[in-house]
PDB file of C-alpha atoms in Angstrom:
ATOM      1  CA  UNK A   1     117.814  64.791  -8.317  1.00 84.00           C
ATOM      2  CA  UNK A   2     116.481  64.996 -12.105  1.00 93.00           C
ATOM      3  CA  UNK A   3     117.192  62.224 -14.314  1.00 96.00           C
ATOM      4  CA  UNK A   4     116.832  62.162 -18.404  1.00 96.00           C
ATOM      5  CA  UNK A   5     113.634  61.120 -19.728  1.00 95.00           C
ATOM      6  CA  UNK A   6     112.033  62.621 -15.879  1.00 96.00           C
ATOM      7  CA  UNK A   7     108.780  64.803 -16.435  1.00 97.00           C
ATOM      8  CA  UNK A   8     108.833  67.948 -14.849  1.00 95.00           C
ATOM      9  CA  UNK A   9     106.269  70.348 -14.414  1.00 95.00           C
ATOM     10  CA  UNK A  10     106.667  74.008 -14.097  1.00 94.00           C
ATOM     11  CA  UNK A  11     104.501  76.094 -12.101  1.00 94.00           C
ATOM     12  CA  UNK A  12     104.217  80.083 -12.061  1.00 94.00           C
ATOM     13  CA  UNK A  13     101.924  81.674  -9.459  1.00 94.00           C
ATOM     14  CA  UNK A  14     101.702  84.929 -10.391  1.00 93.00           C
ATOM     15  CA  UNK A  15      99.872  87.536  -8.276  1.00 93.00           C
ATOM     16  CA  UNK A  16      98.324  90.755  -9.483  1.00 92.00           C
ATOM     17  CA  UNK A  17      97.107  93.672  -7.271  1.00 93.00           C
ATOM     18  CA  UNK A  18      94.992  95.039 -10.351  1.00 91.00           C
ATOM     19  CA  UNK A  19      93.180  94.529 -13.644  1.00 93.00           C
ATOM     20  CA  UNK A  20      95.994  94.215 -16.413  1.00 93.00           C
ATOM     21  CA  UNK A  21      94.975  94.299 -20.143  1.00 95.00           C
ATOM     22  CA  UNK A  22      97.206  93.051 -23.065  1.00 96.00           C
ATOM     23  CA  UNK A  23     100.223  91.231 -21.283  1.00 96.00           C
ATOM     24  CA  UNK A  24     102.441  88.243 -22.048  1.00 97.00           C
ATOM     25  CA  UNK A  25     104.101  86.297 -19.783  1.00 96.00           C
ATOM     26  CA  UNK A  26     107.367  85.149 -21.193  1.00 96.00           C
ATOM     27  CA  UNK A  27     109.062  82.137 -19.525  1.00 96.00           C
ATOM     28  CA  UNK A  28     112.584  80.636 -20.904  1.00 95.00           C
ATOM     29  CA  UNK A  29     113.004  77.150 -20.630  1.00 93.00           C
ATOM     30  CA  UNK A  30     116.440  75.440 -19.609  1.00 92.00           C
ATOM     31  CA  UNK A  31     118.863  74.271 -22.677  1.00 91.00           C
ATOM     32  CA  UNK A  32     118.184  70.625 -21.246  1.00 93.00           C
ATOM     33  CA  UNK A  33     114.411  70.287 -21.655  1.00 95.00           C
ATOM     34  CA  UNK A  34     111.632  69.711 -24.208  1.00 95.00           C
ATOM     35  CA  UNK A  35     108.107  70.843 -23.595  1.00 95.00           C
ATOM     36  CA  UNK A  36     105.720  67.552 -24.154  1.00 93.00           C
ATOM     37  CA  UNK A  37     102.799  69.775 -25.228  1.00 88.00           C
ATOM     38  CA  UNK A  38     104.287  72.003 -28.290  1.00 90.00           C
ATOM     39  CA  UNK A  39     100.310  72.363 -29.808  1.00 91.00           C
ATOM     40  CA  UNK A  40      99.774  76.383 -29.374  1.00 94.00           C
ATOM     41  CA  UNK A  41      96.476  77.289 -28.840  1.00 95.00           C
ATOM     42  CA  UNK A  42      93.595  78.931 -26.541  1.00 96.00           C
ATOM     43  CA  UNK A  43      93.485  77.818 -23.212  1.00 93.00           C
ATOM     44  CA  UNK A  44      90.490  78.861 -20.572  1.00 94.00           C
ATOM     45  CA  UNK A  45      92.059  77.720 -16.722  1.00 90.00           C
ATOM     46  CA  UNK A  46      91.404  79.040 -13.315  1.00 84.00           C
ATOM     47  CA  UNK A  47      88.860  81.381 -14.879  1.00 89.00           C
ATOM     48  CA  UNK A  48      90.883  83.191 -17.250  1.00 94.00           C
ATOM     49  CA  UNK A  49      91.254  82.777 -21.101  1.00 95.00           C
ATOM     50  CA  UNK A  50      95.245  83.144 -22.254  1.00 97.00           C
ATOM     51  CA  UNK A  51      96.885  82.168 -26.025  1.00 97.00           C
ATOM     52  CA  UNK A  52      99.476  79.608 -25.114  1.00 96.00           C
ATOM     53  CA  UNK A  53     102.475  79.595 -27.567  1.00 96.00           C
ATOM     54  CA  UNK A  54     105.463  77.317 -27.645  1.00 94.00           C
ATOM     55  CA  UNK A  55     108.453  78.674 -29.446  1.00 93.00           C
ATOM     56  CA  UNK A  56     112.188  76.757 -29.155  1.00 90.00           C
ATOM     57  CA  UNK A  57     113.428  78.433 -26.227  1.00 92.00           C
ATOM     58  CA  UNK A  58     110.392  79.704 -24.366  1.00 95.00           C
ATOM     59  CA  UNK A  59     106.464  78.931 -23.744  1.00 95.00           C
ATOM     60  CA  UNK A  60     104.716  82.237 -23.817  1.00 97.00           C
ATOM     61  CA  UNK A  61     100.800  83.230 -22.176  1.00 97.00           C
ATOM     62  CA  UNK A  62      99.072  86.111 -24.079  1.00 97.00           C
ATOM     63  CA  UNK A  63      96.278  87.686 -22.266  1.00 97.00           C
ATOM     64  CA  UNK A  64      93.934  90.383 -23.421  1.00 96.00           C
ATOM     65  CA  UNK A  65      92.571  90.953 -19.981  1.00 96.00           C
ATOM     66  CA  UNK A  66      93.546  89.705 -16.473  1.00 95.00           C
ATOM     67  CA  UNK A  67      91.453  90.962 -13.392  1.00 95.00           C
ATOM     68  CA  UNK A  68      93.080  91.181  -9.873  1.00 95.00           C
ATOM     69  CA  UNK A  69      94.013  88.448  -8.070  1.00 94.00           C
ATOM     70  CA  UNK A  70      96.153  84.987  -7.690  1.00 95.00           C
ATOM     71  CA  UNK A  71      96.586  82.838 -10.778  1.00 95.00           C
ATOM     72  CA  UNK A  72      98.301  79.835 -11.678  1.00 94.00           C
ATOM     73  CA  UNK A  73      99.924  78.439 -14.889  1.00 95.00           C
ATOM     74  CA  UNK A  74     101.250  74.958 -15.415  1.00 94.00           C
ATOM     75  CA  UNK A  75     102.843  73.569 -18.289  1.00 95.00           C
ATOM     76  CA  UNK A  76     105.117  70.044 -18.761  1.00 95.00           C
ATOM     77  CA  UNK A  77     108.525  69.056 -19.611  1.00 95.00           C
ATOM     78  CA  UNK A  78     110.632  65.715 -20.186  1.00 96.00           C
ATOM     79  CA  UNK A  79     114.553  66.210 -19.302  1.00 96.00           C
ATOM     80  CA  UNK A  80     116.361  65.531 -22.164  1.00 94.00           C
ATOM     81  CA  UNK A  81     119.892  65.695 -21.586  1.00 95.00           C
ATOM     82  CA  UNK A  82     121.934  65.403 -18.439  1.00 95.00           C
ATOM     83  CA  UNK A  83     124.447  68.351 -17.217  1.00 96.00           C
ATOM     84  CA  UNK A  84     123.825  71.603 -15.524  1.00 96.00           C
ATOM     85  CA  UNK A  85     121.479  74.170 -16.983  1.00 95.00           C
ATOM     86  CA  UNK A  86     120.368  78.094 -16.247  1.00 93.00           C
ATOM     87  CA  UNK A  87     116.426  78.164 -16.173  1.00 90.00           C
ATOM     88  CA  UNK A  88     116.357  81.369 -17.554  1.00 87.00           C
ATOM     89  CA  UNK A  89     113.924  84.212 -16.134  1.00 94.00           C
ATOM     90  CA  UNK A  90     109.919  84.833 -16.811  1.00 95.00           C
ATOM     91  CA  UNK A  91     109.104  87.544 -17.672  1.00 96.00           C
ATOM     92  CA  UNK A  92     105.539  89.706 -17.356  1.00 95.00           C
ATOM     93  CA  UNK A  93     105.254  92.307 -19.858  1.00 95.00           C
ATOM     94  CA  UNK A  94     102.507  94.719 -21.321  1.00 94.00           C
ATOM     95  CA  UNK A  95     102.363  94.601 -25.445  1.00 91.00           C
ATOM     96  CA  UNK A  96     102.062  98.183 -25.727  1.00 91.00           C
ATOM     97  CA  UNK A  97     103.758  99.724 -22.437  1.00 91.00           C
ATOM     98  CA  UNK A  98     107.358  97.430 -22.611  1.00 90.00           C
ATOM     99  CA  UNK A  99     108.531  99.303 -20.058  1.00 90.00           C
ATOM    100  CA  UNK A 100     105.976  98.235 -17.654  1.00 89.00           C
ATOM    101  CA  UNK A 101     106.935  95.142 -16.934  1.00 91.00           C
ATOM    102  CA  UNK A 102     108.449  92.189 -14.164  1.00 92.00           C
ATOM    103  CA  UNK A 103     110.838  89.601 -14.340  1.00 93.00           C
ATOM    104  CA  UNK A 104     111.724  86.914 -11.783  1.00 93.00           C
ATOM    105  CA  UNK A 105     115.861  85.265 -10.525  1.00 92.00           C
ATOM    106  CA  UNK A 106     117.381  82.510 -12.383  1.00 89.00           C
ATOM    107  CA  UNK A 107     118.184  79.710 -11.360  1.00 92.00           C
ATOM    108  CA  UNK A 108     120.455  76.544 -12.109  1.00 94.00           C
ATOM    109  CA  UNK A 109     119.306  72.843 -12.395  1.00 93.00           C
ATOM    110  CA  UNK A 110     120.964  70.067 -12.310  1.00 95.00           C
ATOM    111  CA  UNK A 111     120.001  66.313 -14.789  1.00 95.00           C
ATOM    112  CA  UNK A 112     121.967  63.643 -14.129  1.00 95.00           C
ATOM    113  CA  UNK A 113     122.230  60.306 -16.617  1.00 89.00           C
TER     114      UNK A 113
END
């Protein structure tokens, strides 16, 4: 089980079957954590460049273009209060097509003191 003060690290694999241009992936944090790295900026990992933004509910990815295949984005977190929290969704989205888009299940998770 979590504990406060644990770090946690959060790991999307997301999977694409073609070449996507201008999409943000969206993902909501739970109302019991703090990201440890809240410096936005560019980011070049697992061969693709992305804008990483943290905002006060969410850490969003901004890519211009993302070419077929399996990628992987990481970010940290420190538990900050104990109780039970919903994870919110993430969300894949194009900037100009919103209805194109992909979202994944909540979930609940559980700090303890």
């Amino acid at each position: 089980p979590l504990k406060v003060c644990d770090k946690i690290t959060v790991r999307m694999i997301l999977n694409t079957a073609r070449n996507m241009e201008y999409v943000q992936l969206k993902d909501m944090r739970a109302a019991g954590t703090e990201p440890l790295d809240v410096i936005s900026g560019y980011q070049w990992k697992n061969n693709l460049g992305y804008y990483q933004s943290t905002k006060d509910a969410s850490t969003n990815f901004y890519i211009e273009y993302m070419p077929k295949g399996k990628y992987v984005f990481e970010y940290d977190l420190v538990a900050n209060a104990s109780g039970v929290f919903s994870t919110g969704i993430s969300t894949l989205q194009n900037y100009y097509a919103p209805q194109m888009n992909s979202h994944t299940a909540g979930s609940k998770m559980e700090i303890k003191e």
